[in-house]
Amino acid sequence: MATVVRSQPQRVDQPSESGQRELVTKKKANTEWHSGCRLLHSQGTSSDFERVTNFVGIIQHPDNRLQAVQAPACEACLKSEQKETTMKHLTVLLCASASALLVAAPTASAQPQSITVAWYGGNWGDAFQACVATPFTEATGIQVVADIGTSTTTLAKLQQQASAPTLDVAYMDGGISELAEEAGVLAAIDLDALPNGANLTDDAAYRNGNKVFAIGGGYYSLGLTYNTEEIGEAPTSWEALWDEDYAGAVTIPSPNNSAGIPFIFFLNQMMGGTPDDFTQTFERLKELDVASYFESSGAANNAFQSGEVVIGAHFNVGAWALIDSGLPIGFTVPSEGVWATDARLHIVEGGPNPEGAAQFLDMAMSAEAAACLAETLYLGPAVSEVELDPEVSRKLPWGQNGSVEDLMFFDWNEVNARRAELTETWNREIAR
């Protein structure tokens, strides 16, 4: 009569050889592995086999070899074997019985070989790789496959793949994050289940009711950037954009950039407008003598680098990248303040590896990852207990001696609700 020995399941590439030898010693007998498959199958169900494709039964071969048999292969074997086999002296050594395999299935999904993470290109993606992905792989053994794109292209992909997503984690900017939640493509994040969840500041956990749908990965701002050879002293007000000395050499984001519409909100507030009336702001924007309206941070970089513009609204991340490269560029936080948002992380609803995705977010919330991103991209940390060099701290989105409390945020749901209307007004009155 065949005997099933229950023990912990093993991966095909990592069988427990000492355990196998011990079992063989105890169960000296001839084997017939086809019959072993039958026994395995008799203790499970067809669906059990489908769920344990990464695990195996270890069965003793007639020549006394131990043979690792993946469950689907075992099932195929059963289908091909039509006649009953005498099971005298049969010893089947299974490192995992069907029931044990069934219990182990969630563990299998908790340790995927890889996860796919959507993030931005250029120096942003390089920083996410160095500060989050590489330490994550070193800690877990799980590889990270990068899917490069902007926030909007990632959202479009998530919507297209809603029934069968290929992404596990997605970086998206504030605003796009709320649109993704509205589209139903984001899974809930259980911060209590993640060891580093306690590091996250309260404001960096984004909720829809009781559901946390995003966590902050670091703040950045849209500040005043200028050419230090053309402008000797740092401007102290956004009104410098309208200075006649810089006419024809100004840049600001277009509505196609994620910062475009929020920047109009910012100007409207700065000029004393109300959320219901942007008339005054658009009248001032008509007076602005602009060289270019940039649609990407890279386009703004190019405009400053080429000398096409000498002043404009630009992100602290891009501006400091130019400064660090030795270009005569300055970045300042004017007296009216700066608009800001953050790069956020999300777990994709129905993604292939939810446990691996959660582990990735946990790594992103570590103080080490946040410090690395601050030193590399000058992102303001969204987690506590991050120690930074003063030279790094002065380049963060709030500027010298500032803090996250000095950043100006808007209600993204309100911004998104007005996005189409304000874009239409822009196209009609500004981009003529």
mmCIF file of N, CA and C in Angstrom, residues 257-310:
data_model
loop_
_atom_site.group_PDB
_atom_site.id
_atom_site.type_symbol
_atom_site.label_atom_id
_atom_site.label_comp_id
_atom_site.label_asym_id
_atom_site.label_seq_id
_atom_site.Cartn_x
_atom_site.Cartn_y
_atom_site.Cartn_z
ATOM 1 N N ASN A 257 0.884 69.210 -18.984
ATOM 2 C CA ASN A 257 1.754 68.755 -17.896
ATOM 3 C C ASN A 257 0.903 68.597 -16.635
ATOM 4 N N SER A 258 1.259 67.623 -15.802
ATOM 5 C CA SER A 258 0.456 67.370 -14.602
ATOM 6 C C SER A 258 0.416 68.572 -13.676
ATOM 7 N N ALA A 259 1.401 69.480 -13.798
ATOM 8 C CA ALA A 259 1.441 70.664 -12.946
ATOM 9 C C ALA A 259 0.719 71.861 -13.555
ATOM 10 N N GLY A 260 0.289 71.748 -14.809
ATOM 11 C CA GLY A 260 -0.273 72.903 -15.510
ATOM 12 C C GLY A 260 -1.519 73.478 -14.857
ATOM 13 N N ILE A 261 -2.538 72.671 -14.683
ATOM 14 C CA ILE A 261 -3.785 73.150 -14.085
ATOM 15 C C ILE A 261 -3.591 73.528 -12.613
ATOM 16 N N PRO A 262 -2.865 72.716 -11.815
ATOM 17 C CA PRO A 262 -2.616 73.154 -10.427
ATOM 18 C C PRO A 262 -1.889 74.492 -10.348
ATOM 19 N N PHE A 263 -0.998 74.762 -11.307
ATOM 20 C CA PHE A 263 -0.297 76.044 -11.289
ATOM 21 C C PHE A 263 -1.263 77.201 -11.532
ATOM 22 N N ILE A 264 -2.275 76.976 -12.363
ATOM 23 C CA ILE A 264 -3.302 78.016 -12.559
ATOM 24 C C ILE A 264 -4.071 78.236 -11.254
ATOM 25 N N PHE A 265 -4.379 77.130 -10.541
ATOM 26 C CA PHE A 265 -5.010 77.263 -9.227
ATOM 27 C C PHE A 265 -4.122 78.094 -8.293
ATOM 28 N N PHE A 266 -2.823 77.790 -8.332
ATOM 29 C CA PHE A 266 -1.878 78.495 -7.453
ATOM 30 C C PHE A 266 -1.856 79.987 -7.771
ATOM 31 N N LEU A 267 -1.730 80.326 -9.067
ATOM 32 C CA LEU A 267 -1.705 81.740 -9.449
ATOM 33 C C LEU A 267 -3.012 82.422 -9.072
ATOM 34 N N ASN A 268 -4.124 81.710 -9.274
ATOM 35 C CA ASN A 268 -5.424 82.301 -8.961
ATOM 36 C C ASN A 268 -5.529 82.654 -7.482
ATOM 37 N N GLN A 269 -5.027 81.776 -6.648
ATOM 38 C CA GLN A 269 -5.044 82.052 -5.201
ATOM 39 C C GLN A 269 -4.101 83.192 -4.855
ATOM 40 N N MET A 270 -2.923 83.186 -5.505
ATOM 41 C CA MET A 270 -1.938 84.233 -5.241
ATOM 42 C C MET A 270 -2.479 85.612 -5.630
ATOM 43 N N MET A 271 -3.288 85.655 -6.687
ATOM 44 C CA MET A 271 -3.814 86.932 -7.179
ATOM 45 C C MET A 271 -5.137 87.309 -6.524
ATOM 46 N N GLY A 272 -5.540 86.531 -5.547
ATOM 47 C CA GLY A 272 -6.745 86.876 -4.803
ATOM 48 C C GLY A 272 -8.034 86.405 -5.434
ATOM 49 N N GLY A 273 -7.942 85.530 -6.420
ATOM 50 C CA GLY A 273 -9.146 85.005 -7.059
ATOM 51 C C GLY A 273 -9.842 83.977 -6.183
ATOM 52 N N THR A 274 -11.049 83.646 -6.555
ATOM 53 C CA THR A 274 -11.798 82.621 -5.844
ATOM 54 C C THR A 274 -11.852 81.369 -6.700
ATOM 55 N N PRO A 275 -12.083 80.206 -6.081
ATOM 56 C CA PRO A 275 -12.136 78.963 -6.870
ATOM 57 C C PRO A 275 -13.211 78.969 -7.956
ATOM 58 N N ASP A 276 -14.168 79.877 -7.837
ATOM 59 C CA ASP A 276 -15.247 79.927 -8.830
ATOM 60 C C ASP A 276 -14.971 80.918 -9.953
ATOM 61 N N ASP A 277 -13.910 81.697 -9.823
ATOM 62 C CA ASP A 277 -13.674 82.747 -10.808
ATOM 63 C C ASP A 277 -12.179 82.862 -11.121
ATOM 64 N N PHE A 278 -11.798 82.435 -12.324
ATOM 65 C CA PHE A 278 -10.391 82.480 -12.747
ATOM 66 C C PHE A 278 -10.164 83.601 -13.767
ATOM 67 N N THR A 279 -11.133 84.498 -13.890
ATOM 68 C CA THR A 279 -11.063 85.533 -14.930
ATOM 69 C C THR A 279 -9.799 86.383 -14.809
ATOM 70 N N GLN A 280 -9.531 86.865 -13.621
ATOM 71 C CA GLN A 280 -8.368 87.731 -13.420
ATOM 72 C C GLN A 280 -7.068 87.000 -13.739
ATOM 73 N N THR A 281 -7.013 85.748 -13.355
ATOM 74 C CA THR A 281 -5.781 84.977 -13.587
ATOM 75 C C THR A 281 -5.527 84.788 -15.079
ATOM 76 N N PHE A 282 -6.567 84.466 -15.821
ATOM 77 C CA PHE A 282 -6.360 84.280 -17.258
ATOM 78 C C PHE A 282 -6.021 85.606 -17.937
ATOM 79 N N GLU A 283 -6.537 86.725 -17.418
ATOM 80 C CA GLU A 283 -6.159 88.027 -17.977
ATOM 81 C C GLU A 283 -4.672 88.289 -17.757
ATOM 82 N N ARG A 284 -4.153 87.928 -16.568
ATOM 83 C CA ARG A 284 -2.726 88.099 -16.301
ATOM 84 C C ARG A 284 -1.879 87.148 -17.157
ATOM 85 N N LEU A 285 -2.384 85.935 -17.346
ATOM 86 C CA LEU A 285 -1.632 84.983 -18.166
ATOM 87 C C LEU A 285 -1.521 85.459 -19.610
ATOM 88 N N LYS A 286 -2.546 86.169 -20.082
ATOM 89 C CA LYS A 286 -2.482 86.710 -21.447
ATOM 90 C C LYS A 286 -1.356 87.740 -21.572
ATOM 91 N N GLU A 287 -1.041 88.417 -20.471
ATOM 92 C CA GLU A 287 0.000 89.462 -20.485
ATOM 93 C C GLU A 287 1.401 88.882 -20.400
ATOM 94 N N LEU A 288 1.490 87.604 -20.069
ATOM 95 C CA LEU A 288 2.803 86.981 -19.887
ATOM 96 C C LEU A 288 3.444 86.731 -21.255
ATOM 97 N N ASP A 289 4.650 87.247 -21.442
ATOM 98 C CA ASP A 289 5.361 87.077 -22.716
ATOM 99 C C ASP A 289 6.211 85.807 -22.610
ATOM 100 N N VAL A 290 5.673 84.699 -23.093
ATOM 101 C CA VAL A 290 6.255 83.374 -22.856
ATOM 102 C C VAL A 290 7.038 82.886 -24.072
ATOM 103 N N ALA A 291 8.170 82.270 -23.805
ATOM 104 C CA ALA A 291 8.938 81.630 -24.882
ATOM 105 C C ALA A 291 8.409 80.234 -25.169
ATOM 106 N N SER A 292 8.005 79.512 -24.104
ATOM 107 C CA SER A 292 7.493 78.149 -24.304
ATOM 108 C C SER A 292 6.645 77.728 -23.117
ATOM 109 N N TYR A 293 5.613 76.943 -23.413
ATOM 110 C CA TYR A 293 4.827 76.275 -22.380
ATOM 111 C C TYR A 293 5.273 74.811 -22.386
ATOM 112 N N PHE A 294 5.927 74.367 -21.317
ATOM 113 C CA PHE A 294 6.513 73.022 -21.370
ATOM 114 C C PHE A 294 5.499 71.947 -20.979
ATOM 115 N N GLU A 295 5.615 70.823 -21.674
ATOM 116 C CA GLU A 295 4.724 69.685 -21.413
ATOM 117 C C GLU A 295 5.402 68.599 -20.586
ATOM 118 N N SER A 296 6.714 68.695 -20.454
ATOM 119 C CA SER A 296 7.436 67.716 -19.635
ATOM 120 C C SER A 296 8.571 68.420 -18.923
ATOM 121 N N SER A 297 9.033 67.804 -17.834
ATOM 122 C CA SER A 297 10.150 68.375 -17.095
ATOM 123 C C SER A 297 11.395 68.441 -17.974
ATOM 124 N N GLY A 298 11.568 67.442 -18.830
ATOM 125 C CA GLY A 298 12.713 67.413 -19.728
ATOM 126 C C GLY A 298 12.706 68.596 -20.689
ATOM 127 N N ALA A 299 11.505 68.966 -21.163
ATOM 128 C CA ALA A 299 11.392 70.108 -22.075
ATOM 129 C C ALA A 299 11.782 71.394 -21.359
ATOM 130 N N ALA A 300 11.395 71.514 -20.096
ATOM 131 C CA ALA A 300 11.785 72.703 -19.323
ATOM 132 C C ALA A 300 13.299 72.732 -19.135
ATOM 133 N N ASN A 301 13.873 71.580 -18.822
ATOM 134 C CA ASN A 301 15.330 71.500 -18.681
ATOM 135 C C ASN A 301 16.017 71.985 -19.949
ATOM 136 N N ASN A 302 15.542 71.497 -21.087
ATOM 137 C CA ASN A 302 16.164 71.864 -22.362
ATOM 138 C C ASN A 302 16.068 73.361 -22.612
ATOM 139 N N ALA A 303 14.908 73.949 -22.255
ATOM 140 C CA ALA A 303 14.718 75.388 -22.489
ATOM 141 C C ALA A 303 15.699 76.208 -21.660
ATOM 142 N N PHE A 304 15.919 75.809 -20.402
ATOM 143 C CA PHE A 304 16.882 76.525 -19.564
ATOM 144 C C PHE A 304 18.308 76.248 -20.019
ATOM 145 N N GLN A 305 18.579 75.014 -20.376
ATOM 146 C CA GLN A 305 19.929 74.616 -20.762
ATOM 147 C C GLN A 305 20.374 75.319 -22.039
ATOM 148 N N SER A 306 19.449 75.499 -22.969
ATOM 149 C CA SER A 306 19.792 76.124 -24.250
ATOM 150 C C SER A 306 19.832 77.641 -24.172
ATOM 151 N N GLY A 307 19.314 78.197 -23.073
ATOM 152 C CA GLY A 307 19.259 79.647 -22.960
ATOM 153 C C GLY A 307 18.010 80.237 -23.584
ATOM 154 N N GLU A 308 17.095 79.386 -24.023
ATOM 155 C CA GLU A 308 15.848 79.874 -24.630
ATOM 156 C C GLU A 308 15.035 80.674 -23.614
ATOM 157 N N VAL A 309 15.101 80.257 -22.368
ATOM 158 C CA VAL A 309 14.377 80.972 -21.320
ATOM 159 C C VAL A 309 15.367 81.332 -20.211
ATOM 160 N N VAL A 310 15.028 82.379 -19.455
ATOM 161 C CA VAL A 310 15.884 82.786 -18.340
ATOM 162 C C VAL A 310 15.150 82.713 -17.009
#
